[in-house]
Short mmCIF file of C-alpha atoms and ligand atoms in Angstrom, two decimals:
data_model
loop_
_atom_site.label_atom_id
_atom_site.label_comp_id
_atom_site.label_asym_id
_atom_site.label_seq_id
_atom_site.Cartn_x
_atom_site.Cartn_y
_atom_site.Cartn_z
CA UNK U 1 3.99 5.91 -32.68
CA UNK U 2 1.70 8.44 -31.02
CA UNK U 3 0.84 7.24 -27.51
CA UNK U 4 -1.64 8.90 -25.15
CA UNK U 5 -1.56 8.01 -21.47
CA UNK U 6 -4.65 8.93 -19.48
CA UNK U 7 -3.68 9.40 -15.85
CA UNK U 8 -0.22 10.11 -14.41
CA UNK U 9 -0.14 7.91 -11.32
CA UNK U 10 2.52 5.23 -10.84
CA UNK U 11 0.89 3.17 -13.61
CA UNK U 12 0.59 5.97 -16.17
CA UNK U 13 3.69 8.07 -15.56
CA UNK U 14 6.02 5.07 -15.49
CA UNK U 15 4.43 3.72 -18.70
CA UNK U 16 4.88 7.13 -20.34
CA UNK U 17 8.58 7.29 -19.49
CA UNK U 18 9.27 3.71 -20.60
CA UNK U 19 7.40 4.24 -23.90
CA UNK U 20 9.34 7.46 -24.52
CA UNK U 21 12.60 5.62 -23.81
CA UNK U 22 11.54 3.11 -26.47
CA UNK U 23 10.89 5.87 -29.01
CA UNK U 24 7.17 6.70 -28.68
CA UNK U 25 5.81 10.21 -29.06
CA UNK U 26 4.00 10.46 -25.71
CA UNK U 27 1.25 12.76 -24.43
CA UNK U 28 0.10 12.38 -20.84
CA UNK U 29 -3.30 13.72 -19.80
CA UNK U 30 -3.74 14.41 -16.09
CA UNK U 31 -6.44 16.50 -14.39
CA UNK U 32 -4.55 16.83 -11.10
CA UNK U 33 -0.88 16.70 -10.14
CA UNK U 34 1.35 14.02 -11.65
CA UNK U 35 2.12 11.12 -9.32
CA UNK U 36 -1.49 10.13 -8.71
CA UNK U 37 -2.79 8.87 -5.38
CA UNK U 38 0.55 7.26 -4.53
CA UNK U 39 2.48 10.50 -4.57
CA UNK U 40 -0.20 13.04 -3.66
CA UNK U 41 -2.63 11.29 -1.31
CA UNK U 42 -1.26 7.83 -0.55
CA UNK U 43 2.09 6.09 -0.20
CA UNK U 44 4.40 9.08 0.02
CA UNK U 45 2.39 11.56 2.16
CA UNK U 46 1.44 8.84 4.66
CA UNK U 47 5.06 7.81 4.94
CA UNK U 48 6.06 11.36 5.83
CA UNK U 49 3.45 11.34 8.62
CA UNK U 50 4.66 7.94 9.81
CA UNK U 51 8.23 9.21 9.98
CA UNK U 52 7.07 12.16 12.12
CA UNK U 53 5.25 9.73 14.44
CA UNK U 54 8.33 7.51 14.66
CA UNK U 55 10.50 10.49 15.51
CA UNK U 56 8.01 11.57 18.16
CA UNK U 57 8.02 8.09 19.71
CA UNK U 58 11.82 7.94 19.57
CA UNK U 59 12.15 11.36 21.21
CA UNK U 60 9.80 10.25 23.98
CA UNK U 61 11.88 7.19 24.75
CA UNK U 62 15.21 8.97 24.25
CA UNK U 63 16.01 8.75 27.95
CA UNK U 64 16.34 4.98 27.74
CA UNK U 65 18.96 5.52 25.00
CA UNK U 66 20.93 7.85 27.26
CA UNK U 67 19.74 11.08 25.68
CA UNK U 68 18.16 13.76 27.86
CA UNK U 69 15.69 16.02 26.09
CA UNK U 70 14.16 18.77 28.14
CA UNK U 71 10.85 20.48 27.48
CA UNK U 72 7.60 19.19 26.06
CA UNK U 73 7.73 16.80 23.13
CA UNK U 74 4.55 17.32 21.16
CA UNK U 75 3.52 16.96 17.53
CA UNK U 76 2.86 20.15 15.56
CA UNK U 77 0.33 19.09 12.92
CA UNK U 78 0.65 22.12 10.69
CA UNK U 79 4.43 21.73 10.48
CA UNK U 80 4.11 17.98 9.93
CA UNK U 81 1.73 18.68 7.02
CA UNK U 82 4.01 21.45 5.74
CA UNK U 83 6.87 18.95 5.55
CA UNK U 84 4.57 16.44 3.86
CA UNK U 85 3.62 19.02 1.23
CA UNK U 86 7.25 19.90 0.62
CA UNK U 87 8.22 16.26 0.09
CA UNK U 88 5.28 15.74 -2.27
CA UNK U 89 6.03 18.95 -4.23
CA UNK U 90 9.68 17.95 -4.68
CA UNK U 91 8.74 14.54 -6.04
CA UNK U 92 5.99 15.91 -8.28
CA UNK U 93 8.44 18.42 -9.76
CA UNK U 94 10.89 15.57 -10.26
CA UNK U 95 8.43 13.66 -12.45
CA UNK U 96 7.60 16.78 -14.46
CA UNK U 97 11.34 17.29 -15.05
CA UNK U 98 11.78 13.68 -16.17
CA UNK U 99 8.83 14.11 -18.58
CA UNK U 100 10.42 17.24 -19.98
CA UNK U 101 13.78 15.51 -20.43
CA UNK U 102 12.10 12.80 -22.52
CA UNK U 103 10.01 15.23 -24.54
CA UNK U 104 6.80 13.87 -23.01
CA UNK U 105 3.94 16.36 -23.39
CA UNK U 106 1.87 16.86 -20.25
CA UNK U 107 -1.66 18.16 -20.81
CA UNK U 108 -3.42 19.26 -17.65
CA UNK U 109 -7.16 18.59 -17.82
CA UNK U 110 -9.97 16.08 -17.82
CA UNK U 111 -9.54 13.62 -20.65
CA UNK U 112 -12.68 12.05 -22.13
CA UNK U 113 -12.46 9.49 -24.91
CA UNK U 114 -14.52 10.39 -27.95
CA UNK U 115 -13.56 7.26 -29.93
CA UNK U 116 -10.97 4.49 -29.80
CA UNK U 117 -8.41 6.90 -31.30
CA UNK U 118 -9.37 10.35 -30.00
CA UNK U 119 -9.98 12.22 -26.78
CA UNK U 120 -11.14 15.64 -25.65
CA UNK U 121 -9.13 17.38 -22.95
CA UNK U 122 -10.79 20.10 -20.90
CA UNK U 123 -8.53 22.17 -18.68
CA UNK U 124 -9.67 23.56 -15.33
CA UNK U 125 -10.00 27.01 -16.90
CA UNK U 126 -12.38 25.55 -19.48
CA UNK U 127 -10.15 25.46 -22.60
CA UNK U 128 -10.96 22.50 -24.77
CA UNK U 129 -8.74 20.54 -27.08
CA UNK U 130 -9.11 17.37 -29.12
CA UNK U 131 -6.20 14.98 -29.47
CA UNK U 132 -5.69 11.89 -31.59
CA UNK U 133 -3.41 8.92 -30.92
CA UNK U 134 -2.36 5.53 -32.32
CA UNK U 135 -2.28 3.79 -28.96
CA UNK U 136 -3.73 4.55 -25.53
CA UNK U 137 -2.99 3.46 -21.97
CA UNK U 138 -5.81 4.09 -19.50
CA UNK U 139 -4.35 4.49 -16.01
CA UNK U 140 -7.01 6.53 -14.22
CA UNK U 141 -6.62 4.76 -10.87
CA UNK U 142 -9.04 4.46 -7.99
CA UNK U 143 -10.60 6.48 -5.20
CA UNK U 144 -11.81 5.69 -1.67
CA UNK U 145 -14.90 3.48 -1.73
CA UNK U 146 -17.89 5.19 -0.23
CA UNK U 147 -20.62 3.41 1.71
CA UNK U 148 -23.94 4.91 0.52
CA UNK U 149 -25.58 4.80 3.97
CA UNK U 150 -22.79 6.95 5.46
CA UNK U 151 -21.13 8.93 2.64
CA UNK U 152 -18.01 11.02 3.13
CA UNK U 153 -18.72 14.58 4.25
CA UNK U 154 -15.05 15.57 4.84
CA UNK U 155 -15.89 16.72 8.38
CA UNK U 156 -17.27 13.85 10.46
CA UNK U 157 -17.07 10.95 8.01
CA UNK U 158 -13.78 11.16 6.27
CA UNK U 159 -11.83 9.28 3.61
CA UNK U 160 -8.10 8.58 3.55
CA UNK U 161 -7.81 11.63 1.24
CA UNK U 162 -9.54 13.86 3.83
CA UNK U 163 -7.33 12.45 6.60
CA UNK U 164 -4.33 14.16 4.99
CA UNK U 165 -6.11 17.52 5.00
CA UNK U 166 -7.33 17.77 8.60
CA UNK U 167 -6.04 20.76 10.49
CA UNK U 168 -6.45 19.45 14.02
CA UNK U 169 -5.57 16.12 15.56
CA UNK U 170 -8.93 14.56 16.53
CA UNK U 171 -9.24 13.59 20.18
CA UNK U 172 -10.84 10.35 19.10
CA UNK U 173 -11.13 8.53 15.78
CA UNK U 174 -13.19 5.54 14.75
CA UNK U 175 -11.75 3.65 11.81
CA UNK U 176 -14.11 1.46 9.79
CA UNK U 177 -12.15 -1.34 8.09
CA UNK U 178 -8.95 -2.88 9.47
CA UNK U 179 -7.33 -3.34 6.06
CA UNK U 180 -4.09 -1.74 4.97
CA UNK U 181 -5.29 1.87 4.96
CA UNK U 182 -7.23 1.54 8.22
CA UNK U 183 -4.28 0.02 10.07
CA UNK U 184 -1.72 2.51 8.73
CA UNK U 185 -3.94 5.43 9.77
CA UNK U 186 -4.67 3.79 13.14
CA UNK U 187 -0.95 3.94 13.85
CA UNK U 188 -0.56 7.48 12.53
CA UNK U 189 -3.41 8.96 14.59
CA UNK U 190 -2.54 6.92 17.66
CA UNK U 191 1.01 8.20 17.29
CA UNK U 192 -0.24 11.78 17.08
CA UNK U 193 -2.30 11.30 20.25
CA UNK U 194 -5.83 10.40 19.12
CA UNK U 195 -7.78 7.70 20.91
CA UNK U 196 -8.31 5.16 18.11
CA UNK U 197 -10.91 2.42 17.74
CA UNK U 198 -11.11 0.11 14.71
CA UNK U 199 -14.09 -1.94 13.55
CA UNK U 200 -13.54 -4.78 11.09
CA UNK U 201 -16.16 -7.04 9.53
CA UNK U 202 -13.87 -10.08 9.21
CA UNK U 203 -12.48 -12.08 12.17
CA UNK U 204 -9.09 -10.34 12.34
CA UNK U 205 -7.19 -7.16 11.57
CA UNK U 206 -5.31 -7.23 8.25
CA UNK U 207 -7.35 -10.27 7.23
CA UNK U 208 -5.46 -10.69 3.97
CA UNK U 209 -2.19 -11.34 5.84
CA UNK U 210 -0.88 -14.63 7.25
CA UNK U 211 -2.85 -15.47 10.41
CA UNK U 212 0.22 -15.52 12.66
CA UNK U 213 1.26 -12.09 11.38
CA UNK U 214 -2.24 -10.69 11.99
CA UNK U 215 -2.17 -12.17 15.50
CA UNK U 216 1.12 -10.46 16.33
CA UNK U 217 -0.15 -7.22 14.81
CA UNK U 218 -3.28 -7.33 16.96
CA UNK U 219 -1.02 -7.76 20.02
CA UNK U 220 0.80 -4.57 18.99
CA UNK U 221 -2.54 -2.75 18.69
CA UNK U 222 -3.41 -3.81 22.22
CA UNK U 223 -0.03 -2.60 23.54
CA UNK U 224 -0.76 0.80 21.97
CA UNK U 225 -4.28 0.82 23.46
CA UNK U 226 -5.91 0.85 20.04
CA UNK U 227 -9.25 -0.90 20.46
CA UNK U 228 -10.25 -3.42 17.81
CA UNK U 229 -13.69 -4.92 17.28
CA UNK U 230 -13.83 -7.75 14.73
CA UNK U 231 -16.71 -9.63 13.10
CA UNK U 232 -18.73 -6.41 13.07
CA UNK U 233 -20.19 -4.95 9.88
CA UNK U 234 -20.82 -1.24 10.27
CA UNK U 235 -24.10 -0.47 8.52
CA UNK U 236 -24.94 2.88 10.04
CA UNK U 237 -23.03 5.84 11.44
CA UNK U 238 -24.96 8.51 13.36
CA UNK U 239 -23.73 12.06 12.97
CA UNK U 240 -24.06 14.02 16.23
CA UNK U 241 -23.40 17.67 16.99
CA UNK U 242 -19.92 16.93 18.32
CA UNK U 243 -18.96 13.79 16.47
CA UNK U 244 -20.20 10.41 15.31
CA UNK U 245 -21.65 7.31 16.93
CA UNK U 246 -21.80 3.67 15.95
CA UNK U 247 -23.88 1.12 17.81
CA UNK U 248 -22.40 -2.38 17.90
CA UNK U 249 -24.70 -5.44 17.58
CA UNK U 250 -24.75 -6.05 21.39
CA UNK U 251 -25.87 -2.46 21.94
CA UNK U 252 -22.48 -1.01 22.92
CA UNK U 253 -22.03 2.51 21.62
CA UNK U 254 -18.79 3.84 20.21
CA UNK U 255 -18.55 7.60 19.93
CA UNK U 256 -15.71 9.51 18.33
CA UNK U 257 -14.92 12.93 16.95
CA UNK U 258 -14.59 11.54 13.40
CA UNK U 259 -15.02 8.28 11.49
CA UNK U 260 -12.44 7.32 8.88
CA UNK U 261 -13.94 4.92 6.36
CA UNK U 262 -11.33 2.64 4.77
CA UNK U 263 -13.24 -0.25 3.26
CA UNK U 264 -11.55 -0.57 -0.11
CA UNK U 265 -11.36 1.44 -3.32
CA UNK U 266 -13.57 2.23 -6.29
CA UNK U 267 -12.38 2.37 -9.91
CA UNK U 268 -12.11 5.65 -11.81
CA UNK U 269 -13.94 4.48 -14.91
CA UNK U 270 -16.88 6.85 -14.94
CA UNK U 271 -16.91 10.01 -17.03
CA UNK U 272 -13.85 9.15 -19.12
CA UNK U 273 -15.70 7.99 -22.22
CA UNK U 274 -14.66 4.36 -22.18
CA UNK U 275 -18.11 3.49 -23.51
CA UNK U 276 -17.45 5.70 -26.55
CA UNK U 277 -14.23 3.80 -27.16
CA UNK U 278 -15.95 0.43 -26.63
CA UNK U 279 -13.72 -0.64 -23.72
CA UNK U 280 -15.29 -3.42 -21.62
CA UNK U 281 -15.72 -3.19 -17.85
CA UNK U 282 -15.88 -6.06 -15.36
CA UNK U 283 -18.60 -6.71 -12.79
CA UNK U 284 -17.09 -4.30 -10.26
CA UNK U 285 -16.54 -1.53 -12.81
CA UNK U 286 -12.84 -2.26 -13.39
CA UNK U 287 -11.34 -2.24 -16.89
CA UNK U 288 -10.80 -5.82 -18.07
CA UNK U 289 -7.31 -6.56 -19.34
CA UNK U 290 -5.38 -9.68 -20.33
CA UNK U 291 -1.87 -10.38 -19.03
CA UNK U 292 -0.37 -8.29 -21.86
CA UNK U 293 -2.38 -5.37 -20.36
CA UNK U 294 -4.58 -5.17 -23.47
CA UNK U 295 -8.26 -4.27 -23.18
CA UNK U 296 -10.85 -5.74 -25.55
CA UNK U 297 -10.22 -2.82 -27.97
CA UNK U 298 -7.12 -3.27 -30.15
CA UNK U 299 -4.58 -0.54 -29.41
CA UNK U 300 -6.08 0.36 -26.03
CA UNK U 301 -4.25 -0.84 -22.95
CA UNK U 302 -4.86 -0.25 -19.24
CA UNK U 303 -2.63 -0.38 -16.15
CA UNK U 304 -2.87 0.13 -12.41
CA UNK U 305 -5.75 0.21 -9.92
CA UNK U 306 -8.32 0.84 -12.67
CA UNK U 307 -7.78 -2.74 -13.84
CA UNK U 308 -8.77 -4.20 -10.43
CA UNK U 309 -6.62 -7.04 -9.10
CA UNK U 310 -3.72 -6.17 -6.84
CA UNK U 311 -4.01 -2.46 -6.08
CA UNK U 312 -0.43 -1.54 -5.28
CA UNK U 313 1.74 1.22 -6.74
CA UNK U 314 4.57 -1.11 -7.74
CA UNK U 315 2.14 -3.48 -9.45
CA UNK U 316 0.72 -0.51 -11.39
CA UNK U 317 4.20 0.53 -12.48
CA UNK U 318 5.10 -2.97 -13.63
CA UNK U 319 1.81 -3.21 -15.54
CA UNK U 320 2.56 0.18 -17.13
CA UNK U 321 6.00 -1.03 -18.21
CA UNK U 322 4.53 -4.20 -19.73
CA UNK U 323 1.90 -2.14 -21.58
CA UNK U 324 4.55 0.31 -22.87
CA UNK U 325 6.84 -2.47 -24.08
CA UNK U 326 4.01 -4.28 -25.83
CA UNK U 327 2.89 -1.06 -27.51
CA UNK U 328 6.43 -0.64 -28.80
CA UNK U 329 6.53 -4.10 -30.32
CA UNK U 330 7.19 -6.35 -27.32
CA UNK U 331 5.34 -9.57 -26.47
CA UNK U 332 5.42 -9.45 -22.69
CA UNK U 333 3.18 -10.94 -20.07
CA UNK U 334 2.86 -9.59 -16.54
CA UNK U 335 4.19 -12.02 -13.94
CA UNK U 336 2.44 -12.01 -10.56
CA UNK U 337 4.37 -14.92 -8.99
CA UNK U 338 6.25 -12.74 -6.53
CA UNK U 339 4.43 -9.52 -5.71
CA UNK U 340 5.88 -8.06 -2.53
CA UNK U 341 3.55 -6.13 -0.26
CA UNK U 342 4.54 -3.78 2.52
CA UNK U 343 2.32 -2.28 5.20
CA UNK U 344 3.79 0.72 6.95
CA UNK U 345 2.46 0.15 10.43
CA UNK U 346 4.67 0.07 13.48
CA UNK U 347 6.22 -2.43 13.28
CA UNK U 348 6.11 -2.80 9.54
CA UNK U 349 4.61 -5.85 7.86
CA UNK U 350 5.74 -7.28 4.54
CA UNK U 351 5.07 -10.43 2.63
CA UNK U 352 5.56 -12.20 -0.67
CA UNK U 353 4.28 -15.46 -2.10
CA UNK U 354 2.03 -18.04 -0.51
CA UNK U 355 0.61 -17.90 2.97
CA UNK U 356 0.52 -21.15 4.92
CA UNK U 357 -3.27 -21.42 4.55
CA UNK U 358 -3.08 -20.74 0.79
CA UNK U 359 -0.55 -23.57 0.40
CA UNK U 360 -2.90 -25.85 2.37
CA UNK U 361 -5.82 -24.82 0.12
CA UNK U 362 -3.73 -25.79 -2.90
CA UNK U 363 -2.87 -29.14 -1.30
CA UNK U 364 0.83 -28.27 -1.05
CA UNK U 365 2.62 -29.86 1.91
CA UNK U 366 4.87 -27.27 3.51
CA UNK U 367 7.48 -26.76 6.18
CA UNK U 368 7.74 -23.47 8.05
CA UNK U 369 10.62 -21.67 9.71
CA UNK U 370 10.34 -18.81 12.17
CA UNK U 371 12.82 -16.39 13.63
CA UNK U 372 12.02 -13.69 16.20
CA UNK U 373 13.72 -10.31 15.91
CA UNK U 374 14.33 -10.33 19.67
CA UNK U 375 17.05 -12.95 19.05
CA UNK U 376 19.05 -10.50 16.90
CA UNK U 377 21.87 -8.33 18.19
CA UNK U 378 21.02 -5.50 15.80
CA UNK U 379 17.41 -5.43 16.98
CA UNK U 380 18.50 -5.00 20.59
CA UNK U 381 21.02 -2.30 19.72
CA UNK U 382 18.25 -0.34 17.98
CA UNK U 383 15.63 -1.17 20.60
CA UNK U 384 13.30 -2.69 17.98
CA UNK U 385 12.87 -6.28 19.09
CA UNK U 386 9.20 -7.02 18.30
CA UNK U 387 8.21 -9.26 15.42
CA UNK U 388 9.41 -12.23 13.44
CA UNK U 389 10.17 -13.69 10.04
CA UNK U 390 8.19 -16.69 8.85
CA UNK U 391 9.18 -18.77 5.84
CA UNK U 392 6.84 -21.20 4.11
CA UNK U 393 8.68 -23.73 1.95
CA UNK U 394 7.75 -26.74 -0.13
CA UNK U 395 8.09 -29.91 1.97
CA UNK U 396 9.69 -31.91 -0.84
CA UNK U 397 11.66 -29.46 -2.99
CA UNK U 398 12.58 -27.01 -0.17
CA UNK U 399 11.67 -24.13 -2.52
CA UNK U 400 10.68 -20.92 -0.79
CA UNK U 401 6.95 -20.47 -1.42
CA UNK U 402 6.29 -17.48 0.78
CA UNK U 403 7.85 -15.18 3.35
CA UNK U 404 5.91 -13.14 5.91
CA UNK U 405 7.53 -10.58 8.14
CA UNK U 406 6.34 -8.35 10.93
CA UNK U 407 9.09 -6.27 12.43
CA UNK U 408 11.65 -3.53 11.83
CA UNK U 409 12.62 -2.79 8.22
CA UNK U 410 10.28 -5.51 6.87
CA UNK U 411 9.51 -3.37 3.83
CA UNK U 412 13.18 -3.50 2.85
CA UNK U 413 13.89 -7.07 3.96
CA UNK U 414 11.17 -8.56 1.78
CA UNK U 415 13.00 -8.18 -1.52
CA UNK U 416 15.54 -10.94 -0.89
CA UNK U 417 12.51 -13.14 -0.29
CA UNK U 418 10.80 -11.87 -3.45
CA UNK U 419 13.84 -12.86 -5.49
CA UNK U 420 13.86 -16.30 -3.84
CA UNK U 421 10.16 -16.87 -4.59
CA UNK U 422 10.44 -15.60 -8.16
CA UNK U 423 13.54 -17.60 -8.98
CA UNK U 424 12.44 -20.77 -7.19
CA UNK U 425 15.33 -20.68 -4.72
CA UNK U 426 15.40 -23.02 -1.72
CA UNK U 427 15.67 -22.21 1.97
CA UNK U 428 19.18 -23.70 1.75
CA UNK U 429 20.06 -21.11 -0.92
CA UNK U 430 19.17 -18.43 1.62
CA UNK U 431 20.80 -20.02 4.65
CA UNK U 432 24.01 -20.83 2.78
CA UNK U 433 24.34 -17.23 1.59
CA UNK U 434 26.38 -15.17 4.03
CA UNK U 435 24.38 -12.33 5.56
CA UNK U 436 26.30 -9.44 7.07
CA UNK U 437 26.33 -9.08 10.84
CA UNK U 438 24.85 -7.21 12.63
CA UNK U 439 21.84 -6.62 10.38
CA UNK U 440 18.10 -7.24 10.40
CA UNK U 441 18.62 -9.40 7.29
CA UNK U 442 20.12 -12.10 9.47
CA UNK U 443 16.58 -12.88 10.62
CA UNK U 444 15.72 -14.17 7.13
CA UNK U 445 18.77 -16.45 7.07
CA UNK U 446 18.00 -17.81 10.52
CA UNK U 447 14.33 -18.38 9.61
CA UNK U 448 15.56 -20.33 6.57
CA UNK U 449 17.78 -22.40 8.87
CA UNK U 450 14.84 -22.93 11.23
CA UNK U 451 12.95 -24.70 8.43
CA UNK U 452 15.48 -27.52 9.00
CA UNK U 453 15.72 -27.01 12.79
CA UNK U 454 19.16 -25.43 12.38
CA UNK U 455 18.73 -21.82 13.50
CA UNK U 456 21.71 -20.84 15.66
CA UNK U 457 20.12 -18.20 17.85
CA UNK U 458 17.05 -20.14 18.95
CA UNK U 459 16.93 -22.17 22.14
CA UNK U 460 16.68 -25.89 21.34
CA UNK U 461 13.05 -27.04 21.47
P1 NAI P 501 -8.70 -3.26 2.20
O1 NAI P 501 -9.47 -4.09 1.26
O2 NAI P 501 -7.26 -3.55 2.45
O3 NAI P 501 -9.42 -3.28 3.63
C1 NAI P 501 -10.75 -2.94 3.83
C2 NAI P 501 -11.25 -3.63 5.08
O4 NAI P 501 -12.53 -3.11 5.43
C3 NAI P 501 -11.40 -5.13 4.89
O5 NAI P 501 -10.67 -5.81 5.88
C4 NAI P 501 -12.92 -5.35 5.01
O6 NAI P 501 -13.24 -6.58 5.59
C5 NAI P 501 -13.34 -4.17 5.89
N1 NAI P 501 -14.74 -3.73 5.74
C6 NAI P 501 -15.41 -3.53 4.59
N2 NAI P 501 -16.66 -3.06 4.83
C7 NAI P 501 -16.79 -2.95 6.18
C8 NAI P 501 -17.82 -2.51 7.05
N3 NAI P 501 -18.99 -2.05 6.59
N4 NAI P 501 -17.62 -2.54 8.38
C9 NAI P 501 -16.43 -2.97 8.86
N5 NAI P 501 -15.41 -3.39 8.10
C10 NAI P 501 -15.57 -3.38 6.76
O7 NAI P 501 -8.92 -1.76 1.70
P2 NAI P 501 -8.17 -0.41 2.12
O8 NAI P 501 -7.50 -0.54 3.43
O9 NAI P 501 -9.19 0.65 1.96
O10 NAI P 501 -7.04 -0.29 1.02
C11 NAI P 501 -7.39 -0.16 -0.36
C12 NAI P 501 -6.30 -0.65 -1.28
O11 NAI P 501 -5.17 0.19 -1.19
C13 NAI P 501 -5.84 -2.05 -0.95
O12 NAI P 501 -5.78 -2.79 -2.14
C14 NAI P 501 -4.47 -1.86 -0.38
O13 NAI P 501 -3.61 -2.95 -0.66
C15 NAI P 501 -4.00 -0.57 -1.04
N6 NAI P 501 -3.06 0.13 -0.17
C16 NAI P 501 -1.82 -0.40 0.03
C17 NAI P 501 -0.94 0.21 0.87
C18 NAI P 501 0.39 -0.43 1.08
O14 NAI P 501 0.75 -1.32 0.34
N7 NAI P 501 1.16 -0.03 2.08
C19 NAI P 501 -1.26 1.43 1.59
C20 NAI P 501 -2.61 1.88 1.34
C21 NAI P 501 -3.45 1.25 0.49
#
C-alpha cells in the first residue's frame, strides 16, 4: 500500500508512523520542518517560554523559600529564544530519525494534488517531482486567522507565529482575543515584563471554559495587573509611528507598542490542489470528513486542524491514527467523548467532558463537587495554592460527566478525569481509589468526595 501524507504536523507525522508500523510504504511531503505548528510555532516553543517565565518568577520569590539570590534577576530574550530553538531542533531531529527508522520517505517541498492519486512536489530550490499513491492523508493544518481590516505586518500587528520571532520584549502589548492563544501569550509577555492589555468580544476571558474557571482566571489576570476588556469587538487598529492604537466604544484609547491578534485559525486548504482531487470543503474552508476520517473522495483521508472541529495537537494525532488504521484495513471511528484540553497559563487550566452549563442545556440534572488547592499540604509546600478542581457528575447515576481544573499541574491531573469520563466511572470510583499523599492529585479525590458532601479537608458548610 503506497500512502502519501501531506503535512508533517502532529496529525500527519503520527499517521505516517502508525501506517508504517502497520506495513504501509509511506511518503511524507512537508514544505517546512516536520512537527508542524505544534512543534515549531505552537505547543512546544511556547512551553519553553513559559518555563523561562516560571523560573524567573520563582527566582524573584526565592527569598520567601529561604534562598538568597544576589544581583539582578532579569530575562534575557535572546538566550530564552536560543533555548527554545534548541529544544525545537532536538525534537524535530527526533521525528526525522523515527521516520528513517521506519523507512518513511520525507520529501521537502510544496505538495499540490494533480488528481485523486497523484501530486506534484516542488522543493524550495525549484526542483519538481511527480508522485503517485494508492491512499492519501491530507494533514496541512491551520494558520493564524487574519482580520482583513488590520492584517499582520510582523512589526506592529503580529500573529502568534511572529510573537516567537521578536527580538525585543515590547514595553506594552495589546492582545486581541482572550482565547487560548491570547491568554497564554498574555502570561508569557507579562512574565517577561510587558504591560499587557487584552480585548475580548465575548463577556469573559477563555469563554469556552466553565464559567467558574474563567472567573478565577480573570482574578489571576487582575492580580498580575493584566487589563482585560470584555464585550468589545475590535474592528480597527490604528498604526502610529511608535506603536498601535485601538479606540474602545466609549472613546477610551488603548495604545501599545504592538498588537497580537489571536482570534482563531484559518485552514490550510488553498493552493494544495484539493479541487483537482475533488475533495469537498465545508462552509469555513475546512476539509469535510466523516468519523472514519474519510473525505468524500474514496482513498483520500484528512486529519488535524485542516478538518475543523477541535483544533488540538492530540486530537490531530488521534485522528491521524484512526485514518492510518482505516487505510490499513481497520474499521475505526474517532471517539470525542473525552477530549482533554490544557491551557498553559499560570496557573494552568485543564478540562474534560461536560461543563455545568452544557449539562443544563442537555437537560441533564447534575451534582457538582469542588476542592480548592489551598486546602492541600502539597500545594502549600510548593507555594502554589491558587485554584480548584470542579467535578460535574450525573445526579442519578453519579457518573463523572466533566472535570474542570484551574491550578498547579492541571495539565497532568486531567488524565485521571479523562479516563473516568471515557469509561463512565462514578465519583465514588475516584474517591474510593487511594491517591498518594502528598500530591496535587488528592484534589481530584477530595472534589469527588465533595460531590457527596464528604470532602475531608473542607470546613463543614
Ligand atoms: P480561540 O478561538 O481560542 O479564541 C479567539 C478569541 O478571540 C475568542 O474568544 C473570540 O471571541 C475572540 N475574538 C474574535 N474576534 C475578535 C475581535 N475582533 N475582537 C476581540 N475579540 C475577538 O482562538 P485562538 O486563541 O486563536 O486559538 C486557536 C486554536 O488553537 C484554538 O482552537 C485553540 O484551542 C488552539 N490552541 C490550543 C492550545 C492549547 O491547547 N494549549 C494552545 C494554543 C492554541
